[in-house]
PDB file of C-alpha atoms in Angstrom:
ATOM      1  CA  VAL V   1      94.504 -38.664 -16.742  1.00  0.00           C
ATOM      2  CA  VAL V   2      95.843 -40.386 -19.809  1.00  0.00           C
ATOM      3  CA  HIS V   3      99.581 -40.028 -19.862  1.00  0.00           C
ATOM      4  CA  LYS V   4     101.045 -39.310 -23.282  1.00  0.00           C
ATOM      5  CA  LEU V   5     103.449 -42.237 -22.870  1.00  0.00           C
ATOM      6  CA  ILE V   6     100.610 -44.697 -22.391  1.00  0.00           C
ATOM      7  CA  MET V   7      99.225 -43.764 -25.801  1.00  0.00           C
ATOM      8  CA  GLU V   8     102.458 -45.029 -27.353  1.00  0.00           C
ATOM      9  CA  PRO V   9     102.244 -48.511 -28.903  1.00  0.00           C
ATOM     10  CA  LYS V  10     105.160 -49.844 -26.812  1.00  0.00           C
ATOM     11  CA  PHE V  11     102.903 -49.668 -23.766  1.00  0.00           C
ATOM     12  CA  TYR V  12     100.349 -51.871 -25.517  1.00  0.00           C
ATOM     13  CA  LYS V  13     102.722 -54.797 -24.936  1.00  0.00           C
ATOM     14  CA  LYS V  14     101.979 -54.526 -21.207  1.00  0.00           C
ATOM     15  CA  SER V  15      98.868 -55.577 -19.381  1.00  0.00           C
ATOM     16  CA  ILE V  16      96.692 -53.345 -17.211  1.00  0.00           C
ATOM     17  CA  LYS V  17      97.970 -55.295 -14.220  1.00  0.00           C
ATOM     18  CA  GLN V  18     101.587 -54.454 -15.156  1.00  0.00           C
ATOM     19  CA  LEU V  19     100.820 -50.794 -15.875  1.00  0.00           C
ATOM     20  CA  GLU V  20      99.005 -50.453 -12.557  1.00  0.00           C
ATOM     21  CA  LYS V  21     101.904 -52.210 -10.852  1.00  0.00           C
ATOM     22  CA  ASP V  22      99.396 -54.490  -9.157  1.00  0.00           C
ATOM     23  CA  TYR V  23     101.312 -57.398  -7.708  1.00  0.00           C
ATOM     24  CA  SER V  24      98.516 -58.803  -5.572  1.00  0.00           C
ATOM     25  CA  THR V  25      97.654 -62.443  -6.007  1.00  0.00           C
ATOM     26  CA  ASP V  26      94.366 -63.398  -7.551  1.00  0.00           C
ATOM     27  CA  PRO V  27      91.725 -64.993  -5.357  1.00  0.00           C
ATOM     28  CA  SER V  28      91.287 -68.731  -5.682  1.00  0.00           C
ATOM     29  CA  GLU V  29      87.538 -68.250  -6.099  1.00  0.00           C
ATOM     30  CA  PHE V  30      85.573 -65.589  -7.915  1.00  0.00           C
ATOM     31  CA  PRO V  31      82.048 -64.523  -6.931  1.00  0.00           C
ATOM     32  CA  THR V  32      80.895 -64.313 -10.571  1.00  0.00           C
ATOM     33  CA  GLY V  33      82.057 -65.090 -14.087  1.00  0.00           C
ATOM     34  CA  LEU V  34      82.181 -61.353 -14.788  1.00  0.00           C
ATOM     35  CA  VAL V  35      84.660 -60.771 -11.959  1.00  0.00           C
ATOM     36  CA  GLU V  36      86.729 -63.753 -13.078  1.00  0.00           C
ATOM     37  CA  ASN V  37      86.859 -62.465 -16.660  1.00  0.00           C
ATOM     38  CA  CYS V  38      87.900 -59.002 -15.492  1.00  0.00           C
ATOM     39  CA  TYR V  39      90.775 -60.537 -13.500  1.00  0.00           C
ATOM     40  CA  LYS V  40      91.849 -62.588 -16.518  1.00  0.00           C
ATOM     41  CA  TYR V  41      91.630 -59.722 -18.988  1.00  0.00           C
ATOM     42  CA  ARG V  42      93.706 -57.429 -16.759  1.00  0.00           C
ATOM     43  CA  LYS V  43      96.640 -59.840 -17.264  1.00  0.00           C
ATOM     44  CA  ILE V  44      96.510 -59.833 -21.089  1.00  0.00           C
ATOM     45  CA  PRO V  45      98.802 -57.421 -22.948  1.00  0.00           C
ATOM     46  CA  ILE V  46      96.655 -54.518 -24.130  1.00  0.00           C
ATOM     47  CA  GLU V  47      97.551 -55.124 -27.795  1.00  0.00           C
ATOM     48  CA  ASP V  48      96.198 -58.694 -27.510  1.00  0.00           C
ATOM     49  CA  LEU V  49      92.784 -57.768 -26.088  1.00  0.00           C
ATOM     50  CA  ASN V  50      89.919 -58.411 -28.486  1.00  0.00           C
ATOM     51  CA  ILE V  51      86.920 -56.115 -28.938  1.00  0.00           C
ATOM     52  CA  GLU V  52      84.795 -58.015 -26.415  1.00  0.00           C
ATOM     53  CA  GLN V  53      87.531 -57.888 -23.778  1.00  0.00           C
ATOM     54  CA  LEU V  54      88.025 -54.150 -24.379  1.00  0.00           C
ATOM     55  CA  ARG V  55      84.262 -53.595 -24.185  1.00  0.00           C
ATOM     56  CA  LEU V  56      83.941 -55.519 -20.940  1.00  0.00           C
ATOM     57  CA  LEU V  57      86.870 -53.762 -19.241  1.00  0.00           C
ATOM     58  CA  ILE V  58      85.681 -50.314 -20.358  1.00  0.00           C
ATOM     59  CA  SER V  59      82.114 -51.049 -19.244  1.00  0.00           C
ATOM     60  CA  GLN V  60      83.417 -52.135 -15.826  1.00  0.00           C
ATOM     61  CA  LYS V  61      85.581 -48.972 -15.662  1.00  0.00           C
ATOM     62  CA  ILE V  62      88.803 -50.992 -15.451  1.00  0.00           C
ATOM     63  CA  GLY V  63      91.985 -49.469 -16.843  1.00  0.00           C
ATOM     64  CA  ILE V  64      90.187 -46.860 -18.936  1.00  0.00           C
ATOM     65  CA  GLU V  65      93.216 -44.557 -18.911  1.00  0.00           C
ATOM     66  CA  TYR V  66      95.338 -47.394 -20.369  1.00  0.00           C
ATOM     67  CA  LEU V  67      92.775 -48.684 -22.848  1.00  0.00           C
ATOM     68  CA  ILE V  68      91.338 -45.473 -24.282  1.00  0.00           C
ATOM     69  CA  GLY V  69      94.086 -45.062 -26.907  1.00  0.00           C
ATOM     70  CA  ILE V  70      93.655 -48.496 -28.453  1.00  0.00           C
ATOM     71  CA  VAL V  71      89.873 -48.327 -28.096  1.00  0.00           C
ATOM     72  CA  LEU V  72      89.699 -45.018 -29.978  1.00  0.00           C
ATOM     73  CA  LYS V  73      91.946 -46.442 -32.716  1.00  0.00           C
ATOM     74  CA  THR V  74      89.614 -49.437 -32.968  1.00  0.00           C
ATOM     75  CA  LEU V  75      86.574 -47.159 -33.251  1.00  0.00           C
ATOM     76  CA  GLU V  76      88.312 -44.986 -35.856  1.00  0.00           C
ATOM     77  CA  ARG V  77      88.715 -48.100 -38.013  1.00  0.00           C
ATOM     78  CA  ASN V  78      85.176 -49.332 -37.317  1.00  0.00           C
ATOM     79  CA  ALA V  79      82.784 -47.100 -35.374  1.00  0.00           C
ATOM     80  CA  ILE V  80      80.374 -49.982 -34.860  1.00  0.00           C
ATOM     81  CA  ALA V  81      82.986 -52.535 -33.755  1.00  0.00           C
ATOM     82  CA  GLU V  82      81.212 -55.459 -32.143  1.00  0.00           C
ATOM     83  CA  GLY V  83      82.055 -57.451 -29.024  1.00  0.00           C
ATOM     84  CA  ASN V  84      79.739 -60.274 -27.989  1.00  0.00           C
ATOM     85  CA  LEU V  85      76.571 -58.219 -27.629  1.00  0.00           C
ATOM     86  CA  TYR V  86      75.697 -56.256 -30.787  1.00  0.00           C
ATOM     87  CA  GLU V  87      77.199 -54.034 -33.468  1.00  0.00           C
ATOM     88  CA  GLY V  88      78.292 -50.802 -31.802  1.00  0.00           C
ATOM     89  CA  ASP V  89      78.565 -52.252 -28.284  1.00  0.00           C
ATOM     90  CA  LEU V  90      82.145 -50.944 -27.884  1.00  0.00           C
ATOM     91  CA  LEU V  91      81.022 -47.448 -28.918  1.00  0.00           C
ATOM     92  CA  ILE V  92      78.184 -47.540 -26.390  1.00  0.00           C
ATOM     93  CA  ALA V  93      80.552 -48.735 -23.633  1.00  0.00           C
ATOM     94  CA  VAL V  94      82.869 -45.792 -24.390  1.00  0.00           C
ATOM     95  CA  SER V  95      79.911 -43.390 -24.422  1.00  0.00           C
ATOM     96  CA  LYS V  96      79.162 -44.446 -20.834  1.00  0.00           C
ATOM     97  CA  ILE V  97      82.640 -43.662 -19.480  1.00  0.00           C
ATOM     98  CA  PRO V  98      82.128 -41.281 -16.520  1.00  0.00           C
ATOM     99  CA  SER V  99      82.242 -37.554 -17.266  1.00  0.00           C
ATOM    100  CA  GLU V 100      85.107 -37.105 -14.768  1.00  0.00           C
ATOM    101  CA  PHE V 101      87.379 -39.057 -17.100  1.00  0.00           C
ATOM    102  CA  TRP V 102      86.391 -36.988 -20.128  1.00  0.00           C
ATOM    103  CA  LYS V 103      86.842 -33.709 -18.242  1.00  0.00           C
ATOM    104  CA  GLU V 104      90.449 -34.674 -17.501  1.00  0.00           C
ATOM    105  CA  ASN V 105      91.027 -36.061 -21.010  1.00  0.00           C
ATOM    106  CA  LYS V 106      89.649 -33.446 -23.373  1.00  0.00           C
ATOM    107  CA  LYS V 107      91.822 -34.530 -26.318  1.00  0.00           C
ATOM    108  CA  GLU V 108      90.459 -38.089 -26.162  1.00  0.00           C
ATOM    109  CA  PHE V 109      86.920 -36.722 -25.760  1.00  0.00           C
ATOM    110  CA  GLY V 110      87.431 -34.661 -28.922  1.00  0.00           C
ATOM    111  CA  ILE V 111      88.602 -37.748 -30.821  1.00  0.00           C
ATOM    112  CA  PHE V 112      85.590 -39.729 -29.615  1.00  0.00           C
ATOM    113  CA  LYS V 113      83.222 -36.918 -30.566  1.00  0.00           C
ATOM    114  CA  ARG V 114      84.765 -36.747 -34.075  1.00  0.00           C
ATOM    115  CA  ILE V 115      84.337 -40.517 -34.501  1.00  0.00           C
ATOM    116  CA  VAL V 116      80.637 -40.230 -33.647  1.00  0.00           C
ATOM    117  CA  THR V 117      80.113 -37.164 -35.848  1.00  0.00           C
ATOM    118  CA  ARG V 118      81.961 -38.632 -38.837  1.00  0.00           C
ATOM    119  CA  ASN V 119      80.020 -41.913 -38.599  1.00  0.00           C
ATOM    120  CA  SER V 120      76.645 -40.581 -37.488  1.00  0.00           C
ATOM    121  CA  GLU V 121      74.611 -42.126 -40.336  1.00  0.00           C
ATOM    122  CA  LEU V 122      76.248 -45.540 -39.917  1.00  0.00           C
ATOM    123  CA  ILE V 123      75.767 -45.446 -36.145  1.00  0.00           C
ATOM    124  CA  LYS V 124      72.141 -44.327 -36.484  1.00  0.00           C
ATOM    125  CA  ASN V 125      71.426 -47.092 -39.010  1.00  0.00           C
ATOM    126  CA  GLU V 126      73.006 -49.805 -36.860  1.00  0.00           C
ATOM    127  CA  LEU V 127      71.935 -48.734 -33.364  1.00  0.00           C
ATOM    128  CA  GLY V 128      68.608 -47.171 -34.232  1.00  0.00           C
ATOM    129  CA  GLU V 129      67.338 -43.645 -33.796  1.00  0.00           C
ATOM    130  CA  LYS V 130      66.616 -43.898 -30.060  1.00  0.00           C
ATOM    131  CA  GLU V 131      70.042 -45.248 -29.065  1.00  0.00           C
ATOM    132  CA  PHE V 132      71.772 -42.787 -31.392  1.00  0.00           C
ATOM    133  CA  ASN V 133      69.873 -39.844 -29.868  1.00  0.00           C
ATOM    134  CA  GLU V 134      70.784 -41.027 -26.351  1.00  0.00           C
ATOM    135  CA  LEU V 135      74.432 -41.227 -27.434  1.00  0.00           C
ATOM    136  CA  LEU V 136      74.288 -37.690 -28.887  1.00  0.00           C
ATOM    137  CA  ASN V 137      72.630 -36.421 -25.740  1.00  0.00           C
ATOM    138  CA  ARG V 138      75.462 -37.878 -23.600  1.00  0.00           C
ATOM    139  CA  LEU V 139      78.030 -36.307 -25.929  1.00  0.00           C
ATOM    140  CA  GLU V 140      76.409 -32.868 -25.982  1.00  0.00           C
ATOM    141  CA  ASN V 141      75.914 -32.766 -22.238  1.00  0.00           C
ATOM    142  CA  GLY V 142      79.454 -33.907 -21.484  1.00  0.00           C
ATOM    143  CA  PHE V 143      78.097 -37.257 -20.315  1.00  0.00           C
TER     144      PHE V 143
END
């Protein structure tokens, strides 16, 4: 559940690692570059994460409850914000957040749904009809 306090900008100065109070040491070796990047990005203050870092963490289901506020603000400014993959990749990552999260965070789900509705033509033009319809289907069926 997203805590109201975490939506406040002062919490964006902290990293996911700090917010989770995770004081474990990082392994000296990482099995993959993806795992290594996730470890690195968890140490960056939330306000300093770029779109690609946000996309990657969200897609790996890391710190969603801490990132959702800043991610939704990013999407409100630009619904098709682009990480390293393609225009709209952040939106698609958010659309694939598990339904359990959305069920516990109805306010954030409403914001996300409004972003998609308000920008439907832009999203459809950039992502294509098929991807847009899949996104709408996830939204309408509560993911």
